[in-house]
Coordinates of C-alpha atoms and ligand atoms in Angstrom, one line a residue:
M1 CA -102.3 80.0 -154.7
V2 CA -99.3 77.7 -154.2
E3 CA -101.3 74.8 -155.9
H4 CA -102.1 77.1 -158.8
N5 CA -98.5 78.1 -159.0
V6 CA -97.4 74.4 -159.0
A7 CA -99.9 73.5 -161.7
E8 CA -98.5 76.3 -163.9
R9 CA -94.9 75.2 -163.3
I10 CA -95.5 71.5 -163.9
R11 CA -96.8 71.8 -167.4
H12 CA -96.9 68.0 -168.1
P13 CA -100.2 67.1 -166.6
G14 CA -99.3 63.5 -165.9
L15 CA -96.6 64.5 -163.6
L16 CA -98.7 66.3 -161.0
A17 CA -99.4 63.0 -159.4
R18 CA -95.7 62.4 -158.7
I19 CA -95.6 65.2 -156.1
Q20 CA -94.3 63.8 -152.7
S21 CA -92.9 65.2 -149.5
A22 CA -89.1 65.3 -149.2
G23 CA -89.4 62.7 -146.4
Q24 CA -91.2 60.3 -148.8
A25 CA -88.7 60.9 -151.6
A26 CA -85.9 60.3 -149.1
R27 CA -87.2 56.7 -148.7
L28 CA -85.9 56.0 -152.3
F29 CA -82.3 56.2 -151.0
E30 CA -80.4 53.1 -149.8
P31 CA -77.1 52.9 -148.0
G32 CA -74.1 53.1 -150.3
M33 CA -75.9 54.6 -153.3
T34 CA -74.3 57.1 -155.7
V35 CA -76.3 60.3 -155.8
G36 CA -76.0 63.2 -158.3
M37 CA -77.3 66.5 -157.0
S38 CA -77.7 69.8 -158.8
G39 CA -75.8 72.8 -157.4
F40 CA -72.8 74.8 -158.5
T41 CA -71.1 77.4 -156.3
K42 CA -74.1 77.6 -154.0
A43 CA -76.5 78.2 -156.9
G44 CA -79.3 75.9 -158.1
D45 CA -78.7 73.3 -155.4
A46 CA -81.4 70.9 -154.2
K47 CA -82.6 72.3 -150.9
A48 CA -85.1 69.8 -149.4
L49 CA -83.6 66.4 -150.1
P50 CA -80.3 67.1 -148.2
R51 CA -82.3 67.9 -145.1
A52 CA -84.6 64.9 -145.6
L53 CA -81.5 62.7 -146.0
V54 CA -80.1 64.0 -142.7
E55 CA -83.4 62.9 -141.0
R56 CA -83.2 59.5 -142.8
A57 CA -79.6 59.0 -141.6
R58 CA -80.8 59.2 -138.0
E59 CA -82.6 55.8 -138.6
Q60 CA -80.0 54.2 -140.9
P61 CA -76.4 55.2 -141.8
L62 CA -76.4 56.1 -145.5
G63 CA -72.7 56.5 -146.5
L64 CA -73.6 57.9 -149.9
T65 CA -71.2 58.9 -152.7
L66 CA -72.3 62.5 -153.5
I67 CA -71.5 64.0 -156.8
T68 CA -72.6 67.6 -157.6
G69 CA -71.7 70.4 -160.0
A70 CA -69.6 72.2 -157.4
S71 CA -70.2 73.6 -153.9
L72 CA -73.7 73.5 -152.3
G73 CA -75.4 76.3 -150.4
N74 CA -77.8 76.2 -147.5
D75 CA -75.3 74.5 -145.3
S76 CA -76.2 71.3 -147.0
D77 CA -72.7 69.9 -147.3
G78 CA -72.0 70.6 -143.7
M79 CA -75.2 69.1 -142.4
M80 CA -74.9 66.0 -144.5
A81 CA -71.2 65.6 -143.5
N82 CA -72.0 65.9 -139.8
A83 CA -74.9 63.5 -140.0
G84 CA -72.8 60.8 -141.7
V85 CA -74.9 61.0 -144.9
I86 CA -71.8 61.2 -147.1
R87 CA -68.9 58.8 -147.3
R88 CA -67.4 60.0 -150.7
R89 CA -67.6 63.4 -152.2
L90 CA -66.7 64.9 -155.6
P91 CA -65.8 67.1 -157.5
F92 CA -65.7 70.3 -155.3
Q93 CA -66.9 71.6 -152.0
A94 CA -66.4 74.8 -150.0
D95 CA -67.9 74.1 -146.6
A96 CA -66.1 74.3 -143.2
S97 CA -67.6 71.1 -141.8
M98 CA -67.2 69.1 -144.9
R99 CA -63.6 70.3 -145.1
R100 CA -63.0 69.0 -141.5
K101 CA -64.4 65.6 -142.4
I102 CA -62.3 65.5 -145.5
N103 CA -59.1 66.4 -143.6
T104 CA -59.8 63.8 -140.8
G105 CA -60.3 61.2 -143.5
E106 CA -63.9 60.5 -142.6
V107 CA -65.0 61.6 -146.1
M108 CA -63.1 60.5 -149.2
F109 CA -62.8 63.6 -151.4
I110 CA -62.0 63.3 -155.1
D111 CA -60.7 66.8 -156.1
Q112 CA -61.5 66.9 -159.8
H113 CA -61.4 69.2 -162.8
L114 CA -65.0 70.4 -163.1
S115 CA -65.1 69.5 -166.9
E116 CA -64.1 66.0 -166.2
T117 CA -66.8 64.5 -164.0
A118 CA -69.5 64.2 -166.7
E119 CA -66.9 62.5 -169.0
Q120 CA -66.0 59.9 -166.3
L121 CA -69.7 59.2 -165.6
R122 CA -70.3 58.7 -169.3
S123 CA -67.3 56.3 -169.7
G124 CA -68.2 54.3 -166.6
A125 CA -65.1 55.2 -164.7
L126 CA -67.3 56.5 -162.0
P127 CA -70.1 54.4 -160.6
R128 CA -73.5 54.8 -162.2
I129 CA -75.8 57.4 -160.6
D130 CA -78.6 55.7 -158.7
I131 CA -80.6 58.8 -158.0
A132 CA -80.3 62.3 -159.5
V133 CA -81.9 65.2 -157.5
I134 CA -82.3 68.2 -159.7
E135 CA -83.6 71.7 -158.8
A136 CA -86.0 73.1 -161.4
C137 CA -88.1 76.2 -161.9
A138 CA -90.5 74.4 -164.2
I139 CA -91.2 71.1 -165.9
R140 CA -92.2 71.6 -169.6
E141 CA -95.2 70.0 -171.4
D142 CA -92.8 67.4 -172.8
G143 CA -91.5 66.6 -169.3
A144 CA -88.1 68.3 -169.8
I145 CA -86.6 69.8 -166.7
V146 CA -85.9 73.6 -166.7
P147 CA -83.0 74.3 -164.2
T148 CA -82.7 77.4 -162.0
M149 CA -79.6 79.5 -161.4
A150 CA -77.1 76.7 -162.3
V151 CA -76.8 73.9 -164.8
G152 CA -73.7 72.2 -163.5
N153 CA -73.7 68.4 -164.1
S154 CA -77.5 68.1 -163.9
A155 CA -78.0 67.1 -167.6
S156 CA -75.4 64.3 -167.2
F157 CA -76.8 63.1 -163.9
V158 CA -80.3 62.9 -165.5
Q159 CA -78.9 60.9 -168.5
A160 CA -77.0 58.5 -166.2
A161 CA -79.5 58.1 -163.3
R162 CA -81.8 55.1 -162.6
H163 CA -84.3 57.5 -160.9
V164 CA -84.7 61.2 -161.1
I165 CA -86.2 63.4 -158.3
V166 CA -87.1 67.0 -159.3
E167 CA -87.1 69.7 -156.6
L168 CA -89.5 72.3 -158.0
N169 CA -88.4 75.5 -156.4
L170 CA -91.2 78.2 -156.4
A171 CA -88.7 80.8 -155.1
A172 CA -86.9 80.6 -158.4
P173 CA -88.8 82.6 -160.9
A174 CA -90.4 80.8 -163.9
A175 CA -88.8 83.6 -166.0
L176 CA -85.4 81.9 -165.7
E177 CA -86.7 79.6 -168.5
G178 CA -84.8 80.6 -171.6
L179 CA -81.4 81.3 -170.0
H180 CA -80.2 77.7 -170.4
D181 CA -78.5 75.9 -173.3
I182 CA -78.2 72.2 -172.7
Y183 CA -75.7 70.3 -174.9
V184 CA -74.2 67.0 -173.8
P185 CA -71.5 65.5 -176.0
R186 CA -71.9 62.0 -177.3
P187 CA -69.9 59.1 -176.1
R188 CA -66.5 58.4 -177.7
P189 CA -65.3 57.3 -180.2
A190 CA -68.2 58.7 -182.3
R191 CA -67.8 62.2 -180.7
E192 CA -68.1 65.2 -183.0
P193 CA -66.6 68.6 -182.5
I194 CA -68.7 70.7 -180.2
P195 CA -70.2 73.3 -182.6
L196 CA -69.5 76.4 -180.4
T197 CA -67.4 79.1 -181.9
H198 CA -68.7 82.2 -180.1
P199 CA -69.3 82.7 -176.3
G200 CA -73.0 83.6 -176.7
Q201 CA -73.9 80.9 -179.1
R202 CA -76.7 78.5 -178.3
I203 CA -76.1 74.9 -179.5
G204 CA -78.5 72.8 -177.4
S205 CA -82.0 72.6 -176.0
G206 CA -83.6 75.0 -173.5
A207 CA -84.2 72.3 -170.9
I208 CA -82.9 68.9 -169.8
M209 CA -84.6 66.3 -171.9
L210 CA -85.8 63.0 -170.5
D211 CA -88.5 60.5 -170.7
P212 CA -91.0 61.8 -168.1
E213 CA -91.6 58.2 -166.9
R214 CA -88.1 58.4 -165.3
I215 CA -89.2 61.1 -162.9
A216 CA -89.8 59.1 -159.7
A217 CA -90.8 62.0 -157.5
I218 CA -91.4 65.8 -157.5
V219 CA -90.7 67.7 -154.3
V220 CA -92.0 71.3 -154.1
T221 CA -89.8 73.8 -152.3
D222 CA -89.7 77.5 -151.7
H223 CA -86.1 78.3 -150.7
A224 CA -83.8 80.9 -152.2
D225 CA -80.2 80.1 -153.0
S226 CA -77.7 81.0 -150.3
P227 CA -76.1 84.5 -151.0
S228 CA -72.5 84.6 -152.0
S229 CA -70.1 85.6 -149.3
V230 CA -67.4 87.4 -151.2
L231 CA -65.9 90.4 -149.4
P232 CA -66.0 93.9 -151.0
P233 CA -62.8 95.0 -152.8
D234 CA -60.0 96.5 -150.5
E235 CA -56.7 98.3 -151.1
G236 CA -54.9 95.0 -151.8
T237 CA -57.5 93.7 -154.3
D238 CA -57.8 97.1 -156.0
A239 CA -54.0 97.1 -156.5
I240 CA -54.2 93.6 -158.0
A241 CA -57.0 94.8 -160.3
R242 CA -54.9 97.7 -161.4
H243 CA -51.9 95.5 -162.3
V244 CA -54.1 93.1 -164.3
I245 CA -55.8 95.9 -166.2
A246 CA -52.5 97.6 -167.0
F247 CA -51.2 94.2 -168.3
L248 CA -54.3 93.7 -170.5
E249 CA -53.9 97.2 -171.8
G250 CA -50.3 96.3 -172.7
E251 CA -51.6 93.2 -174.6
V252 CA -53.9 95.4 -176.6
A253 CA -51.2 98.0 -177.3
A254 CA -48.9 95.1 -178.4
G255 CA -51.6 94.0 -180.9
R256 CA -52.0 90.6 -179.3
M257 CA -55.7 91.1 -178.8
G258 CA -58.3 93.7 -179.7
P259 CA -59.8 96.3 -177.4
E260 CA -62.7 93.9 -176.6
L261 CA -60.1 91.5 -175.3
L262 CA -60.6 87.7 -175.5
P263 CA -63.4 86.1 -173.5
L264 CA -62.8 86.3 -169.8
Q265 CA -63.1 83.7 -167.1
A266 CA -63.0 84.7 -163.5
G267 CA -62.9 82.2 -160.7
I268 CA -64.7 82.2 -157.3
G269 CA -63.5 84.3 -154.5
T270 CA -63.0 87.8 -153.4
I271 CA -59.9 88.7 -155.5
A272 CA -61.3 87.5 -158.8
N273 CA -64.5 89.4 -158.1
A274 CA -62.6 92.5 -157.3
V275 CA -60.5 92.4 -160.5
L276 CA -63.7 92.3 -162.5
H277 CA -65.1 95.2 -160.5
G278 CA -61.8 97.0 -161.5
L279 CA -62.7 96.5 -165.2
A280 CA -65.6 98.9 -164.6
Q281 CA -63.0 101.7 -164.3
S282 CA -61.1 100.6 -167.4
S283 CA -61.6 101.7 -171.0
F284 CA -62.4 98.2 -172.3
R285 CA -65.7 97.9 -174.0
N286 CA -67.8 95.2 -175.6
L287 CA -66.2 92.5 -173.4
S288 CA -67.4 88.9 -173.2
M289 CA -67.2 86.3 -170.5
Y290 CA -66.9 82.5 -171.0
S291 CA -66.7 81.5 -167.4
E292 CA -68.1 78.8 -165.1
V293 CA -69.6 81.2 -162.5
L294 CA -70.9 84.8 -162.7
Q295 CA -70.5 86.8 -159.5
D296 CA -71.8 90.3 -158.6
S297 CA -69.0 91.9 -160.6
A298 CA -70.2 90.3 -163.9
I299 CA -73.7 91.5 -163.4
A300 CA -72.5 95.0 -162.7
L301 CA -70.5 94.9 -165.9
L302 CA -73.5 93.7 -167.8
E303 CA -75.5 96.6 -166.3
S304 CA -72.9 99.2 -167.2
G305 CA -72.9 97.8 -170.8
Q306 CA -69.1 97.1 -170.7
L307 CA -69.8 93.4 -170.8
A308 CA -71.7 92.5 -174.0
L309 CA -72.5 88.9 -173.0
A310 CA -71.7 86.3 -170.5
S311 CA -71.7 82.5 -170.7
A312 CA -71.3 80.4 -167.5
S313 CA -72.7 77.4 -165.7
S314 CA -74.0 79.2 -162.7
I315 CA -74.9 82.6 -161.3
T316 CA -73.9 83.2 -157.6
L317 CA -74.8 86.6 -156.2
S318 CA -75.0 88.5 -153.0
A319 CA -78.5 89.0 -151.7
P320 CA -79.0 92.6 -153.0
M321 CA -77.6 91.7 -156.4
H322 CA -79.7 88.6 -156.6
E323 CA -82.8 90.7 -156.1
R324 CA -81.7 93.3 -158.6
F325 CA -80.8 90.6 -161.1
L326 CA -84.2 88.8 -160.9
A327 CA -86.1 92.1 -161.1
N328 CA -84.2 93.1 -164.3
L329 CA -84.0 89.6 -165.9
D330 CA -85.5 90.7 -169.1
R331 CA -82.6 93.2 -169.6
Y332 CA -80.1 90.3 -169.5
R333 CA -82.1 87.6 -171.1
D334 CA -80.4 87.8 -174.5
R335 CA -76.9 88.4 -173.0
I336 CA -76.6 85.4 -170.6
V337 CA -76.3 81.7 -171.4
L338 CA -76.1 79.0 -168.7
R339 CA -74.5 75.8 -169.9
P340 CA -73.5 72.4 -168.5
Q341 CA -70.2 72.7 -166.7
E342 CA -68.8 70.2 -169.2
I343 CA -69.3 72.8 -171.9
S344 CA -68.5 76.0 -169.9
N345 CA -65.2 74.4 -169.0
H346 CA -64.5 72.2 -172.0
P347 CA -60.8 72.1 -173.0
E348 CA -61.9 72.1 -176.7
I349 CA -63.9 75.3 -176.3
V350 CA -61.5 77.1 -173.9
R351 CA -58.7 76.6 -176.4
R352 CA -60.8 77.5 -179.4
L353 CA -62.1 80.8 -177.9
G354 CA -58.7 81.7 -176.3
I355 CA -60.0 82.4 -172.8
I356 CA -58.2 84.7 -170.4
G357 CA -58.4 82.7 -167.2
L358 CA -58.2 84.6 -163.9
N359 CA -58.0 82.4 -160.8
T360 CA -56.8 82.7 -157.3
A361 CA -53.8 80.9 -155.8
L362 CA -53.2 80.1 -152.1
E363 CA -49.5 80.2 -152.8
F364 CA -47.1 80.1 -155.7
D365 CA -43.4 79.4 -155.9
I366 CA -40.4 81.2 -157.4
Y367 CA -40.6 79.2 -160.6
G368 CA -44.4 79.7 -161.2
N369 CA -46.0 76.5 -159.8
V370 CA -49.3 77.2 -158.2
N371 CA -51.1 75.7 -155.2
S372 CA -54.8 76.6 -155.1
T373 CA -56.1 73.8 -152.9
H374 CA -53.9 72.5 -150.1
V375 CA -53.2 74.6 -147.0
G376 CA -49.7 73.8 -145.8
G377 CA -49.5 71.2 -148.5
T378 CA -51.9 68.7 -146.8
N379 CA -55.2 70.2 -145.7
M380 CA -57.9 70.6 -148.4
M381 CA -59.4 74.0 -148.7
N382 CA -62.1 73.8 -151.5
G383 CA -60.7 72.0 -154.5
I384 CA -59.2 72.8 -157.9
G385 CA -62.7 73.6 -159.3
G386 CA -62.4 74.8 -162.9
S387 CA -59.1 76.6 -162.5
G388 CA -57.2 73.8 -164.2
D389 CA -59.7 73.5 -167.1
F390 CA -59.0 77.2 -167.9
A391 CA -55.4 77.5 -167.0
R392 CA -54.2 74.5 -169.0
N393 CA -56.2 75.3 -172.1
G394 CA -56.8 79.1 -172.3
E395 CA -54.8 81.8 -174.0
L396 CA -53.7 83.3 -170.8
A397 CA -53.5 81.7 -167.3
I398 CA -53.4 84.6 -164.8
F399 CA -53.1 83.7 -161.1
V400 CA -53.7 86.3 -158.4
S401 CA -53.1 86.2 -154.7
K402 CA -52.3 88.6 -151.9
S403 CA -48.6 88.4 -151.1
E404 CA -49.2 87.4 -147.5
A405 CA -51.8 85.5 -145.5
K406 CA -52.6 85.4 -141.7
D407 CA -51.4 88.9 -141.0
G408 CA -48.0 88.3 -142.6
A409 CA -47.2 85.0 -140.9
I410 CA -47.5 83.3 -144.3
S411 CA -45.8 84.4 -147.5
S412 CA -47.8 83.4 -150.6
V413 CA -44.6 83.4 -152.5
V414 CA -42.5 80.4 -151.4
P415 CA -39.4 78.6 -152.6
M416 CA -41.4 75.5 -153.5
V417 CA -45.2 75.0 -153.3
A418 CA -46.1 72.2 -150.9
H419 CA -48.8 71.0 -153.3
V420 CA -49.0 71.6 -157.1
D421 CA -52.3 72.2 -158.8
H422 CA -51.0 74.2 -161.8
T423 CA -47.5 73.5 -162.9
E424 CA -45.1 76.1 -164.3
H425 CA -46.1 74.9 -167.8
D426 CA -49.7 76.1 -167.3
V427 CA -49.1 79.4 -165.6
D428 CA -48.5 82.6 -167.7
V429 CA -48.9 85.5 -165.3
L430 CA -48.7 85.9 -161.5
V431 CA -50.0 88.9 -159.7
T432 CA -50.0 90.2 -156.1
E433 CA -50.8 93.7 -154.7
W434 CA -47.0 94.5 -155.3
G435 CA -46.9 93.8 -159.0
L436 CA -47.2 91.4 -161.9
A437 CA -44.8 88.9 -163.3
D438 CA -45.3 87.9 -166.9
L439 CA -43.7 84.5 -167.2
R440 CA -44.3 83.9 -170.9
G441 CA -41.1 83.0 -172.8
L442 CA -39.0 82.9 -169.6
A443 CA -36.9 80.0 -168.4
P444 CA -37.0 79.1 -164.7
R445 CA -33.7 81.0 -163.9
E446 CA -35.3 84.1 -165.5
R447 CA -38.6 83.6 -163.7
A448 CA -37.4 83.4 -160.1
P449 CA -35.9 86.9 -159.8
L450 CA -38.9 88.4 -161.5
I451 CA -41.4 86.7 -159.3
I452 CA -39.4 87.6 -156.1
E453 CA -39.0 91.3 -157.0
R454 CA -42.4 91.9 -158.5
C455 CA -44.7 89.7 -156.4
A456 CA -43.3 88.8 -153.0
H457 CA -44.0 91.0 -150.0
P458 CA -40.9 93.2 -149.3
D459 CA -40.7 91.5 -145.8
Y460 CA -40.0 88.2 -147.5
R461 CA -37.9 89.3 -150.5
G462 CA -34.5 89.1 -148.7
Q463 CA -35.3 85.6 -147.5
L464 CA -36.3 84.5 -151.0
R465 CA -33.3 86.1 -152.7
D466 CA -31.0 84.3 -150.2
Y467 CA -32.7 80.9 -150.9
Y468 CA -32.4 81.5 -154.7
E469 CA -28.8 82.5 -154.6
R470 CA -27.8 79.4 -152.6
A471 CA -29.9 77.3 -154.9
L472 CA -28.0 78.7 -157.9
L473 CA -24.7 77.4 -156.4
R474 CA -26.1 73.9 -156.9
G475 CA -27.0 74.4 -160.5
G476 CA -29.8 72.8 -162.5
Q477 CA -32.6 73.9 -164.9
T478 CA -34.7 74.6 -161.8
P479 CA -32.3 75.2 -159.0
H480 CA -33.3 74.2 -155.5
V481 CA -31.8 73.6 -152.1
L482 CA -34.0 70.5 -151.7
E483 CA -33.7 69.9 -148.0
E484 CA -34.8 73.5 -147.4
A485 CA -37.4 73.8 -150.2
L486 CA -40.4 73.1 -147.9
S487 CA -38.8 74.5 -144.7
W488 CA -41.0 77.6 -144.8
H489 CA -44.1 75.5 -144.5
E490 CA -42.5 73.4 -141.7
R491 CA -41.5 76.6 -139.9
Y492 CA -45.1 77.8 -140.0
R493 CA -46.4 74.5 -138.8
T494 CA -44.1 74.5 -135.7
S495 CA -43.7 78.2 -134.9
K496 CA -46.7 79.8 -136.7
H497 CA -44.5 82.1 -138.8
M498 CA -42.6 81.6 -142.1
R499 CA -40.1 84.3 -141.4
A500 CA -36.6 83.0 -140.5
V501 CA -35.4 84.3 -137.2
Ligands
LIG601 N1 -51.6 79.4 -146.8 C1 -52.5 79.1 -145.9 N2 -53.7 79.8 -145.9 C2 -53.9 80.7 -146.8 C3 -52.9 81.0 -147.8 C4 -51.7 80.3 -147.7 N3 -50.7 80.5 -148.6 N4 -53.4 82.0 -148.6 C5 -54.6 82.3 -148.2 N5 -54.9 81.5 -147.1 C6 -56.2 81.5 -146.3 C7 -56.7 82.9 -146.0 O1 -56.1 83.4 -144.8 C8 -58.2 82.7 -145.8 O2 -58.3 82.0 -144.5 P1 -59.6 82.2 -143.6 O3 -60.7 81.6 -144.4 O4 -59.3 81.5 -142.3 O5 -59.7 83.7 -143.4 C9 -58.5 81.6 -146.8 O6 -57.2 81.0 -147.2 C10 -59.2 82.2 -148.1 O7 -58.4 83.2 -148.6 P2 -59.0 84.5 -149.2 O8 -57.9 85.5 -149.3 O9 -60.2 84.9 -148.5 O10 -59.3 84.1 -150.7 P3 -60.5 83.8 -151.6 O11 -61.8 83.9 -150.9 O12 -60.3 84.6 -152.8 O13 -60.2 82.2 -151.9 C11 -59.0 80.3 -152.7 C12 -59.0 81.8 -152.4 C13 -57.7 79.9 -153.4 C14 -59.3 79.5 -151.5 C15 -60.2 80.1 -153.7 O14 -60.1 81.0 -154.8 C16 -60.3 78.7 -154.3 O15 -60.8 77.8 -153.6 N6 -59.7 78.4 -155.5 C17 -59.6 77.1 -156.1 C18 -60.7 76.8 -157.0 C19 -60.7 77.7 -158.2 O16 -59.8 78.4 -158.5 N7 -61.8 77.7 -158.9 C20 -61.8 78.6 -160.1 C21 -62.9 78.5 -160.9 S1 -64.4 78.9 -159.9

């Protein structure tokens, strides 16, 4: 049965002879190699090779540079980090063990805009990919690789790699074929405009094209993607959703966009997912998404019909939604497009379409600078992901956060962020459960009172007002009491609370 299934999935007859075990394929890897693996926000990741590399590293340290689309599922990042498989990692991760290795300096992590990796591979700024490992649901008659639930950087890895290993995953339905649209820009300077003017438009091929001779091995697997781990909406996230929706209704009322809004992007995480869930209660219809990842909320909106179409680079779902999605795939087939992350996040397209970007901040400051990545200013959380691609280039950059973390010991609104991912120039709107601050057209001295009064937790407002008033005495375009600006973080480091006693 399995053999029959494999023969149906590998439609290029000459390639059946390339099937190997993961252990055999792992022999192709040499210490110090640069490896490109499929996988984006836990979807479409290679499942067998990471484990085989962990085994191989027991005999010989590998110290690989691992480049992916974004985070991997199946505990792969953690296992490989703990086994010493990886020395260098980019462009994104979201794993507790990998995070520890990064923060102890054992793994060098390059935290990169997700649209940029493919460009740097193409230009030669990053080392050439020695081996690409790509999860597929099928290999076509012409040898082209049909990805699964994510495209990520896979097409660029295949273009750049010396050897390609395909992981054919029988747990991914063959019916996924047809969702993908693979377009890879040409090298500069002969680059032409990317011909995409509508979120649902298809501009490329249905699979990753390559000379089949370059496929060095095919490993057959049967493992589902890891389920997403977002928490259900709560009182705080519901309040944030209500503020965002009221704001968007105001934009429509002011005539700045139509009732179908502009295409939406929503980042990973619980809050962004909750805001999209909130849209289900809104009067918006005929919405579109041009995002990098689709979570449960996006599929629910497609089901309800409020979302007309969705473009992304990956689909990351909870286990029940994953099952529902695959069972009803034919209902969505014409309304979902999965693209390379270079295209889902491309500055040219994000600016042309006028994306409404909705991403989560760890903290933001009274002038609108946002930290999405560094806990306490030093320790890496996950990475900037695509938030910068959308914030810098979109029509609206909305950042959401709960006003406090760690049971109130941390204020998410601080005098100065301890690390800047999104500068005040890229941030349009800040939202917490307490309210929304629209920063457009406001100077720093106008922003600070608004952010303090609308977004900060009431327990921290007095402390922020006091800081700002004393900063004003010193003057400046962006007033600060510099020797105190990071004292809140320092207070938390030493006494586990940001509140002044
Ligand atoms: N200081 C320290 N820790 C903080 C904090 C702050 N100001 N704010 C939140 N945290 C902690 C929370 O307590 C929680 O800790 P825990 O894991 O120990 O419980 C953790 O950060 C995650 O916070 P949570 O509220 O669960 O948010 P989330 O799941 O929505 O994730 C980000 C929030 C910012 C970590 C996540 O959205 C992210 O990695 N963003 C950057 C990448 C990105 O935006 N990509 C967008 C395109 S996909």
